[in-house]
Short mmCIF file of C-alpha atoms in Angstrom, two decimals:
data_model
loop_
_atom_site.label_atom_id
_atom_site.label_comp_id
_atom_site.label_asym_id
_atom_site.label_seq_id
_atom_site.Cartn_x
_atom_site.Cartn_y
_atom_site.Cartn_z
CA MET D 991 30.44 147.83 115.64
CA ASN D 992 26.94 149.05 116.21
CA ILE D 993 24.79 145.74 115.77
CA ARG D 994 22.73 144.60 118.53
CA ASP D 995 20.22 142.06 119.22
CA LYS D 996 20.86 140.32 116.04
CA TYR D 997 21.27 136.44 115.41
CA ILE D 998 24.69 135.85 114.12
CA VAL D 999 26.48 132.66 112.75
CA ILE D 1000 30.12 132.28 112.35
CA VAL D 1001 31.72 129.39 110.61
CA GLY D 1002 35.44 128.68 111.31
CA CYS D 1003 36.82 129.43 114.85
CA SER D 1004 40.13 130.98 113.33
CA TYR D 1005 41.83 133.80 115.16
CA PHE D 1006 39.86 136.03 113.01
CA GLY D 1007 36.67 134.26 113.56
CA SER D 1008 36.83 133.83 117.52
CA ASN D 1009 37.82 137.44 117.86
CA ILE D 1010 34.74 138.64 115.90
CA ALA D 1011 32.48 136.20 117.62
CA ALA D 1012 33.69 137.23 121.16
CA SER D 1013 33.22 141.04 120.51
CA LEU D 1014 29.68 140.43 118.94
CA SER D 1015 28.60 138.46 121.87
CA GLU D 1016 29.94 141.07 124.39
CA ILE D 1017 27.84 143.79 122.73
CA GLY D 1018 24.53 141.90 122.96
CA ASN D 1019 24.14 139.60 120.11
CA ASP D 1020 23.20 135.99 119.81
CA VAL D 1021 26.27 134.38 118.38
CA ILE D 1022 26.82 130.68 117.31
CA VAL D 1023 30.12 129.48 116.21
CA ILE D 1024 30.68 126.34 114.16
CA ASP D 1025 34.06 124.59 113.77
CA ILE D 1026 35.06 121.07 112.66
CA ASP D 1027 37.61 121.06 115.50
CA GLU D 1028 37.09 121.05 119.15
CA GLU D 1029 40.27 122.57 119.94
CA ALA D 1030 39.62 125.42 117.82
CA LEU D 1031 36.56 126.30 119.73
CA ASP D 1032 38.46 126.44 122.98
CA LYS D 1033 39.92 129.60 121.38
CA LEU D 1034 36.84 131.43 122.20
CA PRO D 1035 37.55 133.60 125.26
CA LEU D 1036 35.67 133.39 128.61
CA SER D 1037 33.73 136.58 127.95
CA TYR D 1038 32.06 134.77 125.03
CA SER D 1039 28.54 133.84 125.95
CA GLY D 1040 27.10 132.42 122.80
CA PHE D 1041 26.83 128.82 121.50
CA LYS D 1042 29.42 126.47 119.96
CA ILE D 1043 28.65 123.66 117.39
CA LYS D 1044 31.43 121.03 116.61
CA GLY D 1045 30.77 119.89 113.03
CA ASP D 1046 31.35 120.16 109.28
CA ALA D 1047 29.43 123.21 108.26
CA THR D 1048 29.57 122.07 104.48
CA ASP D 1049 27.18 119.38 105.79
CA ILE D 1050 23.40 121.06 105.21
CA GLU D 1051 22.28 119.35 108.56
CA VAL D 1052 24.85 121.28 110.61
CA LEU D 1053 23.70 124.45 109.14
CA GLU D 1054 20.27 123.50 109.87
CA GLU D 1055 21.21 122.71 113.58
CA ALA D 1056 22.71 126.19 113.82
CA LYS D 1057 19.35 127.58 112.60
CA LEU D 1058 20.97 129.35 109.67
CA ARG D 1059 17.53 130.07 108.30
CA ASN D 1060 16.95 132.83 111.38
CA ALA D 1061 20.39 134.31 110.97
CA ASP D 1062 20.84 138.11 110.27
CA LEU D 1063 24.37 137.50 109.45
CA LEU D 1064 26.77 134.78 108.45
CA LEU D 1065 30.48 135.05 108.60
CA LEU D 1066 32.68 132.63 106.86
CA SER D 1067 35.97 132.52 108.28
CA THR D 1068 37.51 128.90 107.85
CA HIS D 1069 40.96 128.61 106.57
CA SER D 1070 39.68 127.12 103.28
CA ASP D 1071 38.48 129.30 100.41
CA ASN D 1072 36.63 126.49 99.02
CA LYS D 1073 34.64 125.70 102.20
CA ASN D 1074 33.89 129.45 102.53
CA ILE D 1075 32.80 129.46 98.98
CA MET D 1076 30.63 126.40 99.36
CA ILE D 1077 29.06 127.24 102.56
CA ALA D 1078 28.25 130.88 101.21
CA GLU D 1079 26.57 129.68 98.23
CA ILE D 1080 24.40 127.11 100.25
CA ALA D 1081 23.54 129.91 102.52
CA ARG D 1082 22.47 132.18 99.60
CA GLU D 1083 20.53 129.36 97.82
CA TYR D 1084 18.84 127.43 100.62
CA PHE D 1085 18.68 129.66 103.71
CA ASN D 1086 18.30 132.95 102.02
CA VAL D 1087 20.46 134.78 104.67
CA ASN D 1088 20.10 138.51 104.64
CA LYS D 1089 23.83 139.31 104.87
CA ILE D 1090 26.68 136.94 104.11
CA ILE D 1091 30.33 137.90 104.49
CA SER D 1092 33.14 135.50 103.31
CA ARG D 1093 36.98 135.73 103.83
CA LEU D 1094 38.88 135.01 100.63
CA TYR D 1095 42.44 134.45 100.61
CA ASN D 1096 42.99 133.89 96.86
CA LEU D 1097 41.59 136.79 95.01
CA ASP D 1098 41.76 134.76 91.68
CA LYS D 1099 38.82 132.72 92.93
CA GLU D 1100 36.74 135.99 93.18
CA ILE D 1101 34.76 135.12 90.17
CA VAL D 1102 32.85 132.30 91.66
CA TYR D 1103 31.00 134.83 93.89
CA LYS D 1104 30.00 136.96 91.11
CA GLY D 1105 26.31 138.00 91.13
CA LEU D 1106 25.63 136.17 94.54
CA ASP D 1107 25.44 139.32 96.91
CA ILE D 1108 28.00 137.96 99.06
CA GLU D 1109 30.46 140.45 100.58
CA ILE D 1110 34.22 139.47 100.50
CA ILE D 1111 36.97 140.29 102.99
CA ARG D 1112 40.33 139.84 101.24
CA PRO D 1113 43.16 139.66 103.78
CA ALA D 1114 45.80 139.75 100.97
CA GLU D 1115 44.43 143.03 99.64
CA LEU D 1116 44.25 144.37 103.09
CA ALA D 1117 47.95 143.44 103.76
CA ILE D 1118 49.08 145.01 100.52
CA ASN D 1119 47.28 148.06 101.42
CA GLU D 1120 48.74 148.26 104.86
CA PHE D 1121 52.17 147.67 103.54
CA LYS D 1122 51.83 150.39 101.06
CA ASN D 1123 50.37 152.87 103.83
CA ILE D 1124 53.53 151.99 105.91
CA LEU D 1125 55.79 153.02 103.12
CA GLN D 1126 53.81 156.17 102.23
CA ASN D 1127 54.12 157.33 105.90
CA GLU D 1128 57.92 157.25 105.86
CA MET Q 334 35.16 115.94 72.78
CA LYS Q 335 37.86 117.94 74.86
CA ILE Q 336 37.68 116.73 78.40
CA LEU Q 337 39.34 117.85 81.68
CA ILE Q 338 39.71 115.45 84.45
CA VAL Q 339 40.65 116.80 87.92
CA GLY Q 340 41.75 114.57 90.87
CA GLY Q 341 40.50 110.77 91.52
CA TRP Q 342 42.79 107.85 91.52
CA LYS Q 343 41.53 104.64 90.12
CA LYS Q 344 38.49 106.59 88.77
CA ALA Q 345 40.82 108.96 86.65
CA ASP Q 346 42.81 106.07 85.37
CA PHE Q 347 39.89 103.97 84.11
CA LEU Q 348 38.07 107.11 82.74
CA THR Q 349 41.06 108.34 81.05
CA LYS Q 350 41.56 105.03 79.32
CA SER Q 351 38.17 104.57 78.34
CA LEU Q 352 37.75 108.29 76.96
CA LEU Q 353 40.93 107.92 74.88
CA GLU Q 354 39.65 104.52 73.47
CA LYS Q 355 36.58 106.68 72.17
CA LYS Q 356 38.93 109.08 70.66
CA HIS Q 357 38.12 112.07 73.05
CA GLN Q 358 40.90 114.58 73.90
CA VAL Q 359 42.04 114.51 77.51
CA VAL Q 360 43.80 116.61 80.05
CA ILE Q 361 44.56 115.75 83.45
CA ILE Q 362 45.02 117.68 86.76
CA HIS Q 363 45.98 115.81 89.83
CA ASP Q 364 48.03 116.85 93.11
CA ASP Q 365 49.95 113.86 93.59
CA HIS Q 366 53.30 114.04 91.86
CA SER Q 367 54.07 110.51 91.34
CA TYR Q 368 50.53 109.74 90.21
CA CYS Q 369 50.86 112.49 87.63
CA GLN Q 370 53.91 110.85 86.24
CA PHE Q 371 52.12 107.40 86.12
CA LEU Q 372 49.30 108.74 84.26
CA SER Q 373 51.56 110.77 82.11
CA ARG Q 374 53.67 107.85 81.36
CA THR Q 375 50.66 105.30 80.72
CA TYR Q 376 48.57 107.60 78.51
CA GLY Q 377 50.88 110.14 77.01
CA VAL Q 378 48.26 112.97 77.81
CA PRO Q 379 49.14 116.35 79.25
CA VAL Q 380 48.98 116.04 83.01
CA ILE Q 381 49.49 119.00 85.25
CA CYS Q 382 50.41 118.59 88.88
CA GLY Q 383 48.74 120.80 91.30
CA ASP Q 384 45.39 121.85 92.97
CA GLY Q 385 42.57 121.94 90.31
CA SER Q 386 40.62 124.55 92.28
CA GLU Q 387 43.49 127.03 91.65
CA PRO Q 388 42.86 129.35 88.80
CA TYR Q 389 46.63 129.44 87.79
CA ILE Q 390 46.57 125.70 87.66
CA LEU Q 391 43.59 125.55 85.46
CA GLU Q 392 45.22 128.38 83.25
CA GLU Q 393 48.12 126.04 82.80
CA ALA Q 394 46.02 123.14 81.61
CA ASP Q 395 44.92 125.26 78.81
CA ILE Q 396 41.39 124.27 78.76
CA ASN Q 397 39.82 127.20 76.86
CA GLY Q 398 37.43 125.62 74.30
CA TYR Q 399 37.07 122.49 76.34
CA ASP Q 400 33.67 120.71 76.44
CA VAL Q 401 33.29 118.98 79.69
CA VAL Q 402 35.11 119.20 83.27
CA ILE Q 403 34.95 116.18 85.54
CA ALA Q 404 35.82 116.70 89.11
CA LEU Q 405 36.84 113.73 91.02
CA THR Q 406 38.78 114.99 94.19
CA PRO Q 407 38.05 113.58 97.47
CA LYS Q 408 36.65 116.90 98.98
CA ASP Q 409 33.21 118.05 97.81
CA GLU Q 410 33.96 121.65 98.17
CA ASP Q 411 37.06 121.48 95.99
CA ASN Q 412 34.87 119.77 93.29
CA LEU Q 413 32.30 122.48 93.50
CA VAL Q 414 34.78 125.24 93.05
CA ILE Q 415 36.77 123.32 90.22
CA CYS Q 416 33.54 123.02 88.30
CA GLN Q 417 32.38 126.81 89.07
CA LEU Q 418 35.76 128.12 88.00
CA ALA Q 419 35.79 126.02 84.73
CA LYS Q 420 32.18 127.22 83.96
CA LYS Q 421 32.56 130.81 84.78
CA GLN Q 422 36.20 131.57 84.01
CA PHE Q 423 36.96 129.09 81.20
CA ASN Q 424 33.45 128.81 79.70
CA ILE Q 425 33.42 125.05 80.00
CA LYS Q 426 29.77 124.11 79.22
CA LYS Q 427 29.46 120.92 80.90
CA SER Q 428 30.34 120.15 84.54
CA PHE Q 429 30.32 116.83 86.14
CA ALA Q 430 31.25 116.13 89.91
CA ILE Q 431 31.39 113.34 92.43
CA VAL Q 432 30.51 113.96 95.89
CA GLY Q 433 31.26 112.05 99.13
CA ASN Q 434 28.23 113.31 101.06
CA PRO Q 435 25.07 112.01 99.42
CA LYS Q 436 23.16 115.26 100.42
CA ASN Q 437 25.33 117.46 98.28
CA VAL Q 438 23.86 115.60 95.07
CA GLN Q 439 20.81 117.93 95.01
CA ILE Q 440 22.80 120.98 96.44
CA PHE Q 441 25.51 121.06 93.78
CA LYS Q 442 22.79 120.60 91.01
CA LYS Q 443 21.00 123.74 92.44
CA LEU Q 444 24.40 125.55 92.62
CA GLY Q 445 24.85 124.86 88.82
CA ILE Q 446 26.68 121.56 88.46
CA ASP Q 447 25.20 119.74 85.57
CA THR Q 448 25.75 116.22 86.72
CA VAL Q 449 26.52 115.05 90.28
CA ILE Q 450 27.06 111.47 91.50
CA SER Q 451 27.40 110.28 94.93
CA SER Q 452 29.37 107.03 94.67
CA ALA Q 453 28.19 106.07 98.19
CA TYR Q 454 24.44 106.54 97.26
CA VAL Q 455 24.79 104.71 93.98
CA ALA Q 456 26.79 101.80 95.44
CA SER Q 457 24.57 101.41 98.58
CA ASN Q 458 21.51 101.48 96.20
CA ILE Q 459 22.91 98.65 94.17
CA ILE Q 460 23.95 96.55 97.01
CA GLU Q 461 20.74 96.93 98.89
CA GLN Q 462 18.75 95.90 95.79
CA MET Q 463 20.88 92.92 95.03
CA ALA Q 464 21.24 91.69 98.56
CA THR Q 465 17.55 91.90 99.55
CA VAL Q 466 15.66 90.85 96.59
CA GLU Q 467 16.54 87.46 95.12
CA GLU Q 468 14.53 87.98 91.99
CA ILE Q 469 16.59 90.72 90.75
CA SER Q 470 19.72 89.81 89.13
CA ASN Q 471 20.98 93.10 88.36
CA TYR Q 472 20.01 96.78 89.16
CA ILE Q 473 21.28 100.01 87.68
CA PRO Q 474 20.10 103.32 89.32
CA LEU Q 475 19.77 106.18 87.06
CA ASP Q 476 19.75 109.79 87.64
CA ASN Q 477 20.92 109.34 90.99
CA GLY Q 478 18.22 106.57 91.80
CA GLN Q 479 15.28 108.34 90.95
CA VAL Q 480 14.56 105.58 88.35
CA GLY Q 481 16.35 102.30 87.76
CA LEU Q 482 16.68 99.55 85.42
CA MET Q 483 16.33 95.97 86.87
CA GLU Q 484 16.78 92.71 85.49
CA ILE Q 485 14.24 89.99 86.69
CA PHE Q 486 14.51 86.33 85.81
CA ILE Q 487 11.28 84.50 84.62
CA LYS Q 488 10.47 81.41 86.06
CA GLU Q 489 8.23 78.69 84.69
CA ASN Q 490 5.58 79.29 87.42
CA SER Q 491 5.51 82.97 87.01
CA SER Q 492 2.04 84.58 86.54
CA ILE Q 493 3.13 86.27 83.38
CA CYS Q 494 5.12 83.35 81.95
CA ASN Q 495 3.85 82.12 78.67
CA LYS Q 496 1.62 85.16 78.35
CA ILE Q 497 1.37 87.87 75.54
CA ILE Q 498 2.22 91.39 76.78
CA SER Q 499 -0.86 92.99 75.60
CA ASN Q 500 -2.86 90.38 77.76
CA ILE Q 501 -0.92 91.24 80.84
CA ASP Q 502 -2.22 93.66 83.48
CA PHE Q 503 1.36 95.15 83.98
CA PRO Q 504 1.72 97.78 86.63
CA LYS Q 505 1.25 101.16 84.81
CA GLU Q 506 4.27 103.08 86.47
CA ALA Q 507 6.78 100.73 84.75
CA ILE Q 508 7.65 99.35 81.31
CA ILE Q 509 9.41 96.21 80.03
CA ALA Q 510 12.25 97.98 78.10
CA CYS Q 511 13.92 94.80 76.68
CA ILE Q 512 13.80 90.93 76.88
CA ILE Q 513 17.03 88.97 77.10
CA ARG Q 514 16.22 85.43 75.48
CA GLY Q 515 19.43 83.49 75.51
CA PHE Q 516 21.85 85.20 73.21
CA ASN Q 517 19.14 87.29 71.72
CA THR Q 518 17.61 90.62 72.63
CA VAL Q 519 13.92 91.11 71.99
CA ILE Q 520 12.40 94.44 71.97
CA PRO Q 521 8.87 93.86 73.29
CA LYS Q 522 5.75 94.83 71.37
CA GLY Q 523 2.21 94.02 72.33
CA ASP Q 524 2.20 90.93 70.74
CA THR Q 525 5.47 89.59 72.33
CA LYS Q 526 5.13 86.42 74.35
CA ILE Q 527 7.11 86.15 77.60
CA LEU Q 528 8.90 82.77 77.66
CA PRO Q 529 10.29 80.89 80.67
CA GLN Q 530 14.07 81.59 81.28
CA ASP Q 531 13.41 85.23 79.76
CA LYS Q 532 15.11 87.93 81.59
CA LEU Q 533 13.15 91.19 81.56
CA ILE Q 534 14.78 94.65 81.99
CA ILE Q 535 12.26 96.68 83.45
CA LEU Q 536 12.45 100.61 83.93
CA SER Q 537 10.79 102.06 86.97
CA SER Q 538 10.95 104.30 89.85
CA PRO Q 539 12.40 102.51 92.98
CA GLU Q 540 9.20 102.94 95.16
CA ILE Q 541 7.23 100.62 92.92
CA GLN Q 542 9.86 97.85 92.49
CA ASN Q 543 8.54 95.83 95.07
CA LYS Q 544 5.07 95.81 93.56
CA ILE Q 545 6.54 94.76 90.17
CA ILE Q 546 8.64 92.00 91.72
CA LYS Q 547 5.48 90.71 93.36
CA PHE Q 548 3.54 90.96 90.34
CA ILE Q 549 5.82 88.97 88.26
CA SER Q 550 6.82 86.15 90.93
CA GLU Q 551 3.02 85.50 91.60
CA ARG Q 552 2.48 81.86 90.71
CA SER Q 553 0.14 81.21 88.03
CA GLU Q 554 -2.97 79.21 89.02
CA ASN Q 555 -2.44 76.31 86.66
#
């Protein structure tokens, strides 16, 4: 990753979210992680030097507290596709965040993101491709 | 009309009953198995058990060509996705959602949901009006409280009692929509006289309600 000196908001301190947060903060970005669960925020390693907010990011006030308006990048990595969708749409419509990346487990729901300029990470597709790669290399 | 209802307990129950009485066609999606059985047995309508924000469940409900989707689940984000899937994938024109967080009323409208209701907001509005203002005997907020209908009882000593409407300097921001007089309803015209014991149904924005109540309950000089 070669992003530096950016303001990055990460919602959902999942295994995925916390690891991305740690590495982005280590290379010199301003990072803030939001999670509804205090214990999830404990997953962040000691090397993480950014901020943490305990709160429900589907509440617009929590997004305002995180100063989402100033964010260069927003990553949605909660375990709920529906929460990721809702927050991504609010970020696009109300905060005009430059780059929004959202994780989507259920590919059938992709249609709701159509036309919104939101990048999607599809774990199911990644796993399927990896599975095929492994078989191909044998 | 063909109507899809997703989630909701008592609300789904009452709504289904009322819609069927008005001869609408209803299909229900609910994630609680025993409640599905109850709804299906009670109303004999198709009930699909599952998560209504999953496209394959919506597919199962066979809702192509439906007119309205009503999302009543307890999670705001689920209701948003249900309505958006219904619109984008199944071409349902009209969407209706309830929200738990009152702030989401405006947000959901901006995200393309046609009608959004916060029951917390609506209920607290009614309770506040009825509890704090004794002159109001009933209050119905419309369009999420942007305007409201209130019912005001006219006492003998009210400044507008026994006066003809066109002679009353009624606040411009409000209108008397209807007068309840005993068992009759009177649609007021300029020459209608306001009588003691009348109940006025007044349409106005919430900000000027106090002004109207003050105006009406002012005692006449004689």
